[in-house]
PDB file of C-alpha atoms in Angstrom:
ATOM      1  CA  UNK A   1     -35.740  14.961  51.319  1.00  0.00           C
ATOM      2  CA  UNK A   2     -32.770  13.565  49.430  1.00  0.00           C
ATOM      3  CA  UNK A   3     -30.130  15.902  48.048  1.00  0.00           C
ATOM      4  CA  UNK A   4     -29.264  15.687  44.376  1.00  0.00           C
ATOM      5  CA  UNK A   5     -26.026  13.796  43.936  1.00  0.00           C
ATOM      6  CA  UNK A   6     -23.623  14.858  41.219  1.00  0.00           C
ATOM      7  CA  UNK A   7     -21.602  11.651  40.850  1.00  0.00           C
ATOM      8  CA  UNK A   8     -18.762  11.548  38.351  1.00  0.00           C
ATOM      9  CA  UNK A   9     -16.493   8.576  37.846  1.00  0.00           C
ATOM     10  CA  UNK A  10     -12.777   9.424  38.002  1.00  0.00           C
ATOM     11  CA  UNK A  11     -10.718   7.998  35.155  1.00  0.00           C
ATOM     12  CA  UNK A  12      -6.948   8.022  35.555  1.00  0.00           C
ATOM     13  CA  UNK A  13      -6.356   7.641  31.822  1.00  0.00           C
ATOM     14  CA  UNK A  14      -5.709   4.524  29.764  1.00  0.00           C
ATOM     15  CA  UNK A  15      -4.472   3.213  26.415  1.00  0.00           C
ATOM     16  CA  UNK A  16      -6.502   1.028  24.067  1.00  0.00           C
ATOM     17  CA  UNK A  17      -4.374  -1.209  21.843  1.00  0.00           C
ATOM     18  CA  UNK A  18      -5.447  -3.070  18.671  1.00  0.00           C
ATOM     19  CA  UNK A  19      -8.450  -5.306  19.370  1.00  0.00           C
ATOM     20  CA  UNK A  20      -9.385  -3.485  22.610  1.00  0.00           C
ATOM     21  CA  UNK A  21     -12.513  -1.374  23.054  1.00  0.00           C
ATOM     22  CA  UNK A  22     -14.147   0.640  25.794  1.00  0.00           C
ATOM     23  CA  UNK A  23     -17.361   2.610  26.189  1.00  0.00           C
ATOM     24  CA  UNK A  24     -17.734   5.610  28.458  1.00  0.00           C
ATOM     25  CA  UNK A  25     -21.408   5.979  29.357  1.00  0.00           C
ATOM     26  CA  UNK A  26     -21.319   7.745  32.748  1.00  0.00           C
ATOM     27  CA  UNK A  27     -20.325  11.300  33.647  1.00  0.00           C
ATOM     28  CA  UNK A  28     -16.601  11.396  34.387  1.00  0.00           C
ATOM     29  CA  UNK A  29     -13.556  13.443  35.248  1.00  0.00           C
ATOM     30  CA  UNK A  30     -10.465  12.386  33.305  1.00  0.00           C
ATOM     31  CA  UNK A  31      -7.167  12.819  35.158  1.00  0.00           C
ATOM     32  CA  UNK A  32      -4.753  11.448  32.576  1.00  0.00           C
ATOM     33  CA  UNK A  33      -4.449  10.935  28.843  1.00  0.00           C
ATOM     34  CA  UNK A  34      -6.765   8.551  27.009  1.00  0.00           C
ATOM     35  CA  UNK A  35      -4.987   7.087  23.958  1.00  0.00           C
ATOM     36  CA  UNK A  36      -6.638   4.976  21.248  1.00  0.00           C
ATOM     37  CA  UNK A  37      -4.071   3.193  19.059  1.00  0.00           C
ATOM     38  CA  UNK A  38      -4.704   1.740  15.585  1.00  0.00           C
ATOM     39  CA  UNK A  39      -7.232  -1.093  15.841  1.00  0.00           C
ATOM     40  CA  UNK A  40      -8.663   0.179  19.160  1.00  0.00           C
ATOM     41  CA  UNK A  41     -12.174   1.611  19.667  1.00  0.00           C
ATOM     42  CA  UNK A  42     -13.439   4.215  22.130  1.00  0.00           C
ATOM     43  CA  UNK A  43     -17.129   5.108  22.283  1.00  0.00           C
ATOM     44  CA  UNK A  44     -18.300   8.121  24.296  1.00  0.00           C
ATOM     45  CA  UNK A  45     -22.099   8.182  24.575  1.00  0.00           C
ATOM     46  CA  UNK A  46     -24.488  10.448  26.472  1.00  0.00           C
ATOM     47  CA  UNK A  47     -22.072  11.802  29.088  1.00  0.00           C
ATOM     48  CA  UNK A  48     -20.414  14.908  30.406  1.00  0.00           C
ATOM     49  CA  UNK A  49     -16.660  14.363  30.322  1.00  0.00           C
ATOM     50  CA  UNK A  50     -14.436  16.848  32.134  1.00  0.00           C
ATOM     51  CA  UNK A  51     -10.804  16.775  31.060  1.00  0.00           C
ATOM     52  CA  UNK A  52      -8.328  17.788  33.761  1.00  0.00           C
ATOM     53  CA  UNK A  53      -4.697  18.823  33.716  1.00  0.00           C
ATOM     54  CA  UNK A  54      -2.479  16.714  31.421  1.00  0.00           C
ATOM     55  CA  UNK A  55      -5.474  14.840  30.063  1.00  0.00           C
ATOM     56  CA  UNK A  56      -7.215  14.696  26.712  1.00  0.00           C
ATOM     57  CA  UNK A  57      -8.461  12.132  24.245  1.00  0.00           C
ATOM     58  CA  UNK A  58      -5.886  11.159  21.616  1.00  0.00           C
ATOM     59  CA  UNK A  59      -6.482   8.836  18.695  1.00  0.00           C
ATOM     60  CA  UNK A  60      -3.345   7.499  17.043  1.00  0.00           C
ATOM     61  CA  UNK A  61      -5.154   5.747  14.200  1.00  0.00           C
ATOM     62  CA  UNK A  62      -7.798   4.195  16.471  1.00  0.00           C
ATOM     63  CA  UNK A  63     -11.550   4.520  16.044  1.00  0.00           C
ATOM     64  CA  UNK A  64     -13.471   7.124  18.035  1.00  0.00           C
ATOM     65  CA  UNK A  65     -17.221   7.771  18.207  1.00  0.00           C
ATOM     66  CA  UNK A  66     -18.730  10.599  20.246  1.00  0.00           C
ATOM     67  CA  UNK A  67     -22.502  11.099  20.474  1.00  0.00           C
ATOM     68  CA  UNK A  68     -24.908  13.043  22.680  1.00  0.00           C
ATOM     69  CA  UNK A  69     -22.129  14.251  24.987  1.00  0.00           C
ATOM     70  CA  UNK A  70     -20.481  17.320  26.468  1.00  0.00           C
ATOM     71  CA  UNK A  71     -16.659  17.536  26.614  1.00  0.00           C
ATOM     72  CA  UNK A  72     -15.285  20.278  28.895  1.00  0.00           C
ATOM     73  CA  UNK A  73     -11.904  21.605  29.989  1.00  0.00           C
ATOM     74  CA  UNK A  74     -11.326  21.725  33.744  1.00  0.00           C
ATOM     75  CA  UNK A  75      -9.035  24.155  35.512  1.00  0.00           C
ATOM     76  CA  UNK A  76      -5.456  23.362  34.547  1.00  0.00           C
ATOM     77  CA  UNK A  77      -6.417  21.793  31.211  1.00  0.00           C
ATOM     78  CA  UNK A  78      -4.469  23.337  28.347  1.00  0.00           C
ATOM     79  CA  UNK A  79      -3.916  22.584  24.669  1.00  0.00           C
ATOM     80  CA  UNK A  80      -6.553  20.529  22.843  1.00  0.00           C
ATOM     81  CA  UNK A  81      -9.395  18.377  24.183  1.00  0.00           C
ATOM     82  CA  UNK A  82      -9.430  15.905  21.275  1.00  0.00           C
ATOM     83  CA  UNK A  83      -6.398  15.068  19.104  1.00  0.00           C
ATOM     84  CA  UNK A  84      -6.889  12.820  16.097  1.00  0.00           C
ATOM     85  CA  UNK A  85      -4.053  11.521  13.898  1.00  0.00           C
ATOM     86  CA  UNK A  86      -4.414   9.217  10.919  1.00  0.00           C
ATOM     87  CA  UNK A  87      -7.936   8.160  11.848  1.00  0.00           C
ATOM     88  CA  UNK A  88      -9.901   6.980   8.810  1.00  0.00           C
ATOM     89  CA  UNK A  89     -13.116   8.651  10.048  1.00  0.00           C
ATOM     90  CA  UNK A  90     -14.291  10.514  13.140  1.00  0.00           C
ATOM     91  CA  UNK A  91     -18.023  10.967  13.622  1.00  0.00           C
ATOM     92  CA  UNK A  92     -19.478  13.523  16.037  1.00  0.00           C
ATOM     93  CA  UNK A  93     -23.232  13.825  16.643  1.00  0.00           C
ATOM     94  CA  UNK A  94     -24.890  16.158  19.146  1.00  0.00           C
ATOM     95  CA  UNK A  95     -21.647  16.995  20.942  1.00  0.00           C
ATOM     96  CA  UNK A  96     -20.827  20.188  22.832  1.00  0.00           C
ATOM     97  CA  UNK A  97     -17.173  21.117  23.327  1.00  0.00           C
ATOM     98  CA  UNK A  98     -16.499  23.751  25.991  1.00  0.00           C
ATOM     99  CA  UNK A  99     -12.880  24.876  26.164  1.00  0.00           C
ATOM    100  CA  UNK A 100     -13.639  27.155  29.164  1.00  0.00           C
ATOM    101  CA  UNK A 101     -11.292  29.719  27.518  1.00  0.00           C
ATOM    102  CA  UNK A 102      -8.445  27.294  28.343  1.00  0.00           C
ATOM    103  CA  UNK A 103      -8.308  24.830  25.436  1.00  0.00           C
ATOM    104  CA  UNK A 104      -9.119  24.227  21.785  1.00  0.00           C
ATOM    105  CA  UNK A 105     -11.585  21.472  20.924  1.00  0.00           C
ATOM    106  CA  UNK A 106     -10.205  19.369  18.049  1.00  0.00           C
ATOM    107  CA  UNK A 107      -6.870  18.989  16.308  1.00  0.00           C
ATOM    108  CA  UNK A 108      -7.081  16.596  13.355  1.00  0.00           C
ATOM    109  CA  UNK A 109      -4.377  15.320  11.015  1.00  0.00           C
ATOM    110  CA  UNK A 110      -5.376  13.081   8.103  1.00  0.00           C
ATOM    111  CA  UNK A 111      -8.633  11.207   7.614  1.00  0.00           C
ATOM    112  CA  UNK A 112     -12.224  12.446   7.594  1.00  0.00           C
ATOM    113  CA  UNK A 113     -14.035  14.438  10.295  1.00  0.00           C
ATOM    114  CA  UNK A 114     -17.845  14.430  10.039  1.00  0.00           C
ATOM    115  CA  UNK A 115     -20.167  16.158  12.432  1.00  0.00           C
ATOM    116  CA  UNK A 116     -23.827  17.114  12.867  1.00  0.00           C
ATOM    117  CA  UNK A 117     -25.521  19.265  15.483  1.00  0.00           C
ATOM    118  CA  UNK A 118     -22.388  20.192  17.441  1.00  0.00           C
ATOM    119  CA  UNK A 119     -21.530  23.267  19.515  1.00  0.00           C
ATOM    120  CA  UNK A 120     -18.131  24.748  20.268  1.00  0.00           C
ATOM    121  CA  UNK A 121     -18.027  27.259  23.123  1.00  0.00           C
ATOM    122  CA  UNK A 122     -15.199  29.256  24.669  1.00  0.00           C
ATOM    123  CA  UNK A 123     -12.494  27.401  22.730  1.00  0.00           C
ATOM    124  CA  UNK A 124      -9.108  29.126  22.822  1.00  0.00           C
ATOM    125  CA  UNK A 125      -5.820  28.125  21.283  1.00  0.00           C
ATOM    126  CA  UNK A 126      -2.360  29.605  20.963  1.00  0.00           C
ATOM    127  CA  UNK A 127      -1.700  29.306  17.231  1.00  0.00           C
ATOM    128  CA  UNK A 128      -4.245  28.614  14.484  1.00  0.00           C
ATOM    129  CA  UNK A 129      -7.781  27.253  14.838  1.00  0.00           C
ATOM    130  CA  UNK A 130      -9.354  28.255  18.165  1.00  0.00           C
ATOM    131  CA  UNK A 131     -11.946  25.462  18.101  1.00  0.00           C
ATOM    132  CA  UNK A 132     -10.913  23.186  15.205  1.00  0.00           C
ATOM    133  CA  UNK A 133      -7.522  22.812  13.538  1.00  0.00           C
ATOM    134  CA  UNK A 134      -7.260  20.478  10.564  1.00  0.00           C
ATOM    135  CA  UNK A 135      -4.227  19.466   8.549  1.00  0.00           C
ATOM    136  CA  UNK A 136      -4.488  17.169   5.536  1.00  0.00           C
ATOM    137  CA  UNK A 137      -8.003  16.003   6.357  1.00  0.00           C
ATOM    138  CA  UNK A 138     -11.500  16.367   4.924  1.00  0.00           C
ATOM    139  CA  UNK A 139     -14.106  18.027   7.148  1.00  0.00           C
ATOM    140  CA  UNK A 140     -17.883  18.021   6.778  1.00  0.00           C
ATOM    141  CA  UNK A 141     -19.845  20.106   9.303  1.00  0.00           C
ATOM    142  CA  UNK A 142     -23.625  20.496   9.402  1.00  0.00           C
ATOM    143  CA  UNK A 143     -25.679  22.455  11.948  1.00  0.00           C
ATOM    144  CA  UNK A 144     -22.681  23.599  14.007  1.00  0.00           C
ATOM    145  CA  UNK A 145     -22.430  26.625  16.282  1.00  0.00           C
ATOM    146  CA  UNK A 146     -19.119  28.274  17.168  1.00  0.00           C
ATOM    147  CA  UNK A 147     -19.450  30.762  20.031  1.00  0.00           C
ATOM    148  CA  UNK A 148     -16.696  32.829  21.669  1.00  0.00           C
ATOM    149  CA  UNK A 149     -13.844  30.916  20.002  1.00  0.00           C
ATOM    150  CA  UNK A 150     -10.434  32.578  19.692  1.00  0.00           C
ATOM    151  CA  UNK A 151      -6.953  31.876  18.386  1.00  0.00           C
ATOM    152  CA  UNK A 152      -3.734  33.884  18.537  1.00  0.00           C
ATOM    153  CA  UNK A 153      -3.180  32.993  14.864  1.00  0.00           C
ATOM    154  CA  UNK A 154      -5.629  32.455  12.001  1.00  0.00           C
ATOM    155  CA  UNK A 155      -9.145  31.037  12.258  1.00  0.00           C
ATOM    156  CA  UNK A 156     -10.804  31.856  15.555  1.00  0.00           C
ATOM    157  CA  UNK A 157     -13.265  29.004  14.982  1.00  0.00           C
ATOM    158  CA  UNK A 158     -11.800  26.806  12.201  1.00  0.00           C
ATOM    159  CA  UNK A 159      -8.444  26.601  10.481  1.00  0.00           C
ATOM    160  CA  UNK A 160      -7.808  23.982   7.819  1.00  0.00           C
ATOM    161  CA  UNK A 161      -4.596  23.494   5.891  1.00  0.00           C
ATOM    162  CA  UNK A 162      -5.069  21.443   2.726  1.00  0.00           C
ATOM    163  CA  UNK A 163      -7.865  19.172   1.554  1.00  0.00           C
ATOM    164  CA  UNK A 164     -11.610  19.849   1.646  1.00  0.00           C
ATOM    165  CA  UNK A 165     -13.945  21.597   4.069  1.00  0.00           C
ATOM    166  CA  UNK A 166     -17.712  21.671   3.673  1.00  0.00           C
ATOM    167  CA  UNK A 167     -19.784  23.734   6.107  1.00  0.00           C
ATOM    168  CA  UNK A 168     -23.615  23.825   6.037  1.00  0.00           C
ATOM    169  CA  UNK A 169     -26.074  25.691   8.252  1.00  0.00           C
ATOM    170  CA  UNK A 170     -23.369  26.799  10.665  1.00  0.00           C
ATOM    171  CA  UNK A 171     -23.347  29.836  12.974  1.00  0.00           C
ATOM    172  CA  UNK A 172     -20.267  31.793  14.063  1.00  0.00           C
ATOM    173  CA  UNK A 173     -20.788  34.174  17.024  1.00  0.00           C
ATOM    174  CA  UNK A 174     -18.042  36.378  18.444  1.00  0.00           C
ATOM    175  CA  UNK A 175     -15.120  34.330  17.091  1.00  0.00           C
ATOM    176  CA  UNK A 176     -11.823  35.879  16.036  1.00  0.00           C
ATOM    177  CA  UNK A 177      -8.290  34.942  15.191  1.00  0.00           C
TER     178      UNK A 177
END
């Protein structure tokens, strides 16, 4: 008899500069900020990523792709799991964000956010947009589920200021703000 091992790589955090790229393809616990600068590329594929205290994924104009993954807040994680600024396009496919009632999922400023088949659970934020906050960006969501998402301001699930939002076949369950 062999016990089931629950191995997760520990990532201390890193910065990707222009011309640098990295793929995360194994379950991991992130213990510091991951920053993707303009010209950098981060691909997150088929993993469970747990974001610890003072961590999060931040794109400062860099490219980010997330597919077939689960992004969760660990104890001590606060704020937002994914922060995107001035990114031309962010694509999410089959991603589950779980804020564990500690964090919001996405804060986006500028650019385009496209997603299909994504779930947002237990996302909480002080301010507007419990799960997703958008400012000056276009958002296209299809087949999304928002469950138990809260904000102390407006938009328990989604809050967008300016630009265009298109939502298709999306479910909102027990969200308020």
